[in-house]
CSV table of C-alpha atoms in Angstrom, one decimal:
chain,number,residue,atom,x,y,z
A,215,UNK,CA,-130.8,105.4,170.2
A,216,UNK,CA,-127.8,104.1,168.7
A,217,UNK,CA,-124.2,104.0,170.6
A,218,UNK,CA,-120.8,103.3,170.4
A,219,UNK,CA,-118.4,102.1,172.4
A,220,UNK,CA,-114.5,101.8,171.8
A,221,UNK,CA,-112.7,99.0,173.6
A,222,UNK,CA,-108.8,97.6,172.9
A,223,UNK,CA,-105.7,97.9,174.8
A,224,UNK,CA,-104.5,101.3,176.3
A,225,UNK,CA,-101.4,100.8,175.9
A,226,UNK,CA,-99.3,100.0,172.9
A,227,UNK,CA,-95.5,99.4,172.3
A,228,UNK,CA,-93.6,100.5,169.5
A,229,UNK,CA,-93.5,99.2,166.3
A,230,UNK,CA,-96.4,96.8,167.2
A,231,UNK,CA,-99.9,97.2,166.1
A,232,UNK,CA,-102.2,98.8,167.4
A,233,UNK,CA,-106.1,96.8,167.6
A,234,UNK,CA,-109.6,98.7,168.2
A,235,UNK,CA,-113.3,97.7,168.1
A,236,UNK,CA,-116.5,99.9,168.0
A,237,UNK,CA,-119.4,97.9,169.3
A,238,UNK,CA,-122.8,98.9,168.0
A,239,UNK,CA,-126.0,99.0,170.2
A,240,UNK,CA,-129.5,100.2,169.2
A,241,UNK,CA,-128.5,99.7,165.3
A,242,UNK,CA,-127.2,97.9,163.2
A,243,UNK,CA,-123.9,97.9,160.7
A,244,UNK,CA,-125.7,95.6,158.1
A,245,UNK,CA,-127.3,98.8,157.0
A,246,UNK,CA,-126.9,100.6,153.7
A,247,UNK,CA,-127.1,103.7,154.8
A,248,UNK,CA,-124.3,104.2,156.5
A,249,UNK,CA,-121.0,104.3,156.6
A,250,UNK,CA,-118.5,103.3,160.1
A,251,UNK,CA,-115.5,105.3,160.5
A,252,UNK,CA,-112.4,105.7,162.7
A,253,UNK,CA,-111.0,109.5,163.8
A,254,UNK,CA,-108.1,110.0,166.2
A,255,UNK,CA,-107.0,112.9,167.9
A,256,UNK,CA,-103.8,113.5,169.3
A,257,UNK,CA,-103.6,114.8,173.2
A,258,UNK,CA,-104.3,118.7,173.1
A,259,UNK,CA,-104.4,118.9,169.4
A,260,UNK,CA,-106.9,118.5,166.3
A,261,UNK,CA,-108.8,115.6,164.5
A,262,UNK,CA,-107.9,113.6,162.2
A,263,UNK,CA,-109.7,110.8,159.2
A,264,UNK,CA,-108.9,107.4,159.6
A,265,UNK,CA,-111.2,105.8,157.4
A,266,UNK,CA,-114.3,104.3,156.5
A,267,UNK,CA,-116.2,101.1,156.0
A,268,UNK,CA,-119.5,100.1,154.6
A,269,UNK,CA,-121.6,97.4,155.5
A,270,UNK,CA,-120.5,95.0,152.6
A,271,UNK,CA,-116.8,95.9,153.6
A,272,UNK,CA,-115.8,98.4,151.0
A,273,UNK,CA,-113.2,100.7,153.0
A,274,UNK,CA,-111.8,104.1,152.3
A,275,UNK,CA,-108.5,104.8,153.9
A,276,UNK,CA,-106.8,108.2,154.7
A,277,UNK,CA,-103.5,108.6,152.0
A,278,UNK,CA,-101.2,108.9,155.1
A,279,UNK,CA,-102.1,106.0,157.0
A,280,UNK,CA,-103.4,103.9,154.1
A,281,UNK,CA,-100.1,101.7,154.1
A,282,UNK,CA,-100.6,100.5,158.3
A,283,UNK,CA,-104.4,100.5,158.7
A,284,UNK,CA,-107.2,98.0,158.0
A,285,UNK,CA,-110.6,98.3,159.2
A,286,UNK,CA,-112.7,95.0,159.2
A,287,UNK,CA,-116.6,94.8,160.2
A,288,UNK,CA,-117.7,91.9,161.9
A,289,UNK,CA,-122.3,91.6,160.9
A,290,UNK,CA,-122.5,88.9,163.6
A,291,UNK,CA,-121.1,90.9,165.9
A,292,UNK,CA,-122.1,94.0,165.0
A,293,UNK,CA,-119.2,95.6,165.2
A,294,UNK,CA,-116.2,97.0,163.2
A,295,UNK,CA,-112.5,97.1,163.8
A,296,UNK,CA,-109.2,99.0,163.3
A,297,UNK,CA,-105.7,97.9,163.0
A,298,UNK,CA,-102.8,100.0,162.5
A,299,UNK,CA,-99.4,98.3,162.1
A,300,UNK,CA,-96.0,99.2,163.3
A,301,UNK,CA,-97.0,102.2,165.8
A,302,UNK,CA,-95.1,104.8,167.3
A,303,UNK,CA,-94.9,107.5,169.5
A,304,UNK,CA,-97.0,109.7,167.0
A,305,UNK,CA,-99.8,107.3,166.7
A,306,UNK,CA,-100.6,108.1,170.5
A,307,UNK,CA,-104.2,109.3,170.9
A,308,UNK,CA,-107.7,109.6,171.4
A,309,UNK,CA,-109.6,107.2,169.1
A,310,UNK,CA,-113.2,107.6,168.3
A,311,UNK,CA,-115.4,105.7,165.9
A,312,UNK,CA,-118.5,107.0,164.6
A,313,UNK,CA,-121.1,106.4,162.3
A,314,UNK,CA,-121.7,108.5,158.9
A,315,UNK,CA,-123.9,108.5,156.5
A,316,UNK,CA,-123.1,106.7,152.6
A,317,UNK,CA,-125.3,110.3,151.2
A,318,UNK,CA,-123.2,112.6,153.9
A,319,UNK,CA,-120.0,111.3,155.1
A,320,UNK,CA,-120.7,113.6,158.5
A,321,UNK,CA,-120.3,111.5,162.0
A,322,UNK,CA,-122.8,111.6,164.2
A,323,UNK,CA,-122.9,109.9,166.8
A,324,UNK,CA,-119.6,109.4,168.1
A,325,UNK,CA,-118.3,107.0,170.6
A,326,UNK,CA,-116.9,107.8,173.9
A,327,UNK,CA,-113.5,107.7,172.4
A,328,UNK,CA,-110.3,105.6,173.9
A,329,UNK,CA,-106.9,107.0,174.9
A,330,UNK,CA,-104.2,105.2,173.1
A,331,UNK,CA,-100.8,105.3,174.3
A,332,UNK,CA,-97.6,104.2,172.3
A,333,UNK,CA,-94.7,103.7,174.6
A,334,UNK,CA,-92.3,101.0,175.9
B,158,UNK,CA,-107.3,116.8,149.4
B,159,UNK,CA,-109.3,119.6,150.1
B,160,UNK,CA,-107.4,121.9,153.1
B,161,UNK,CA,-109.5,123.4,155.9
B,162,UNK,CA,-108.8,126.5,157.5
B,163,UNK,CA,-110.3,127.7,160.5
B,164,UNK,CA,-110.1,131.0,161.7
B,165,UNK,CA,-109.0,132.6,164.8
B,166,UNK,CA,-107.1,129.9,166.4
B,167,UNK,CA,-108.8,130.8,169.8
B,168,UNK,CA,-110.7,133.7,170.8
B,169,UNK,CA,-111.6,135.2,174.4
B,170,UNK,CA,-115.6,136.2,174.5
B,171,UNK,CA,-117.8,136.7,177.4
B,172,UNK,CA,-121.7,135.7,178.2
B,173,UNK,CA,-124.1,137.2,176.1
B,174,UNK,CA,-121.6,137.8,173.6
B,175,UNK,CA,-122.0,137.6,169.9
B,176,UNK,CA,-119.3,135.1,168.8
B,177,UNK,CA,-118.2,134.3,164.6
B,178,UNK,CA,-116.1,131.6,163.5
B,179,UNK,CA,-114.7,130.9,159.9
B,180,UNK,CA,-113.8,128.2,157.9
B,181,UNK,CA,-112.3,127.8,154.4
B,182,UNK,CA,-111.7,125.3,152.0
B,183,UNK,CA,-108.8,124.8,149.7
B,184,UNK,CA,-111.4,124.4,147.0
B,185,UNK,CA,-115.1,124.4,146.6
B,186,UNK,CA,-117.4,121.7,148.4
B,187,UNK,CA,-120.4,123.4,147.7
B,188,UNK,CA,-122.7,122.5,151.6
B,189,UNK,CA,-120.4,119.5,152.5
B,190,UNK,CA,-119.5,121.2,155.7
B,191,UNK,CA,-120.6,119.9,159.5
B,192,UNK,CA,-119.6,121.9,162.4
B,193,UNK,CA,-119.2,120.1,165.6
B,194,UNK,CA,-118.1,120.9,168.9
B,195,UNK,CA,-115.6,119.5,171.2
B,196,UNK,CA,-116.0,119.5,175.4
B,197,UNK,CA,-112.6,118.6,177.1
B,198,UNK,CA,-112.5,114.7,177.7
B,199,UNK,CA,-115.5,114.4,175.5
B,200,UNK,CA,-116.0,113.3,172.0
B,201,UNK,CA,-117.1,115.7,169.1
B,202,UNK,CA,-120.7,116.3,168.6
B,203,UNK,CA,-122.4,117.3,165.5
B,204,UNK,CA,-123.9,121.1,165.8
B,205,UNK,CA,-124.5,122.0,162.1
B,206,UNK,CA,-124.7,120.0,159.1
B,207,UNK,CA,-125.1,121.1,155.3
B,208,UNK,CA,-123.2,124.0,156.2
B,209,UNK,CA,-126.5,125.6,157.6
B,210,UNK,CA,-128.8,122.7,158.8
B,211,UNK,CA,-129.2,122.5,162.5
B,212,UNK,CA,-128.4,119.2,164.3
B,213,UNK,CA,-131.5,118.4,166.0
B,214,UNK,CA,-131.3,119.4,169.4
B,215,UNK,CA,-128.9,122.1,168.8
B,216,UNK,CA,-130.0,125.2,170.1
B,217,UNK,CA,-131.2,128.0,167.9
B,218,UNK,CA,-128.5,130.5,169.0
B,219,UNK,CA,-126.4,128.3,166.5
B,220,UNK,CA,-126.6,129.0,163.2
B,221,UNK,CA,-124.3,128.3,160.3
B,222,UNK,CA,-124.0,129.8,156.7
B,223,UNK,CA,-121.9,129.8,153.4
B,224,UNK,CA,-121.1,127.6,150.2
B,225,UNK,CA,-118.4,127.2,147.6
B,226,UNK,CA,-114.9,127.6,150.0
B,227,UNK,CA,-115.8,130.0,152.8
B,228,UNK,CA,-118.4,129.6,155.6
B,229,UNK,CA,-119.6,130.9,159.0
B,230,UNK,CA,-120.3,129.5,162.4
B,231,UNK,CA,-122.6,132.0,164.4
B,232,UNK,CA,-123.2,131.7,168.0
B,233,UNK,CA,-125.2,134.2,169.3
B,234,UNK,CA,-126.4,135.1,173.2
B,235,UNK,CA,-123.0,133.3,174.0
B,236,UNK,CA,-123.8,130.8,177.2
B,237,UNK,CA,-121.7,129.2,179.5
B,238,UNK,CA,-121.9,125.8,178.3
B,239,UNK,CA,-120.9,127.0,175.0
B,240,UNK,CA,-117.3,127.4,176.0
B,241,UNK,CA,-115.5,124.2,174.2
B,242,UNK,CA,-113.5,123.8,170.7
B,243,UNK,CA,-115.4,124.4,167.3
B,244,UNK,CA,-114.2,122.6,164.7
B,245,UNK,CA,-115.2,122.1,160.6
B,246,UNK,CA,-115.0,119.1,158.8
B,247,UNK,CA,-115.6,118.7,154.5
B,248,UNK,CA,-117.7,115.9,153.5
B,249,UNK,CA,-117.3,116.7,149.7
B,250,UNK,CA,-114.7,114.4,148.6
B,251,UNK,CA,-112.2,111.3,150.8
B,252,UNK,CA,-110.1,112.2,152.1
B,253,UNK,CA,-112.1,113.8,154.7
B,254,UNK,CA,-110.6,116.5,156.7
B,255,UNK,CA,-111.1,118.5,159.3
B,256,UNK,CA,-110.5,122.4,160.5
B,257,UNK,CA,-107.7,123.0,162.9
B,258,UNK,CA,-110.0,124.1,165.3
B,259,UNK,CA,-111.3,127.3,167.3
B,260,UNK,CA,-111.2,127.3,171.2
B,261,UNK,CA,-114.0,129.9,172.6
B,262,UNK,CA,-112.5,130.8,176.0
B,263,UNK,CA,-113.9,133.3,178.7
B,264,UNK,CA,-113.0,136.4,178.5
């Protein structure tokens, strides 16, 4: 059954940036298939894209956040990453990654999802 | 990029309830649509894919429908554990976006 799990710092301050992984268990992100994508989601409000990244490290970004985020994937590790530069306040959230298919770019499963806070 | 509107906002139902949700797009995406829904503290989970597949697992008293810009999220024989936040998401074209949500709530 494959999983997901979030890790990085809780806490982030200002203007820094801000540094995730998704580690992968029961599958693998060498695969074809799929696609390995980050979502946020604000305290108490809705979700939001953060982008995508294939096994060969093609990446698709969201227009709004294109300009501070990179998303890396690490085979050896099986894992992939996010960065997103020069946070603030706004960029506090939930972040979840989750897997998608390259045919259906639906996410299922999700990780667990990580609380990231952006405050001095 | 395509807009996604959910519709109501929130809605107050009770157990046993028949229960409709909406979604539109801002332009056609054919079946691109997912439905998931959202426990508090919890991550998403995939309910209906396809805009009328159902996730495996999912039980029957879920049922999705539409194509083009509008579609339907049906839960009938409302149960407890259904109380959470519904939203839509379009997998037609990047950006991908999501509905603004619909919390079901107890009457």
């Amino acid at each position: 059954q494959l999983q997901l799990q979030e890790s990085g710092p809780g806490l982030v301050k200002p203007s820094e940036t801000l540094s995730l992984t998704c580690t992968v268990s029961g599958g693998s992100v060498s695969s074809s298939l799929y696609f390995w994508g980050w979502i946020r989601q604000p305290p108490g409000k809705g979700l939001e894209w953060i982008g995508n990244i294939d096994y060969s490290g093609t990446t698709y970004y969201s227009p709004s956040l294109k300009s501070r985020v990179t998303i890396s994937i690490d085979t050896s590790k099986n894992h992939f990453s996010l960065t997103l530069a020069s946070v603030t306040a706004a960029d506090t959230a939930f972040y979840y990654c989750g897997r998608s298919w390259t045919s259906a770019n639906r996410f299922d499963p999700w990780g667990q999802g990580t609380l990231v806070t952006v405050s001095s | 990029d395509i807009q996604m509107t959910q519709s109501p906002s929130s809605l107050s139902a009770s157990v046993g309830d028949r229960v409709t949700i909406t979604c539109r797009a801002s332009q056609s995406i054919s079946s691109w649509l997912v439905w998931y829904q959202q426990k508090p503290e919890k991550a998403p989970k995939s309910l209906i894919y396809a805009a009328s597949s159902l996730q495996s697992g999912v039980p029957s008293r879920f049922s999705g429908s539409g194509s083009g810009t509008d579609f339907t999220l049906t839960i009938s024989n409302l149960q407890p554990e259904d109380f959470a936040t519904y939203y839509c998401q379009q997998y037609s074209a990047y950006p991908l976006t999501f509905g603004g949500g619909t919390k079901v709530e107890i009457k």
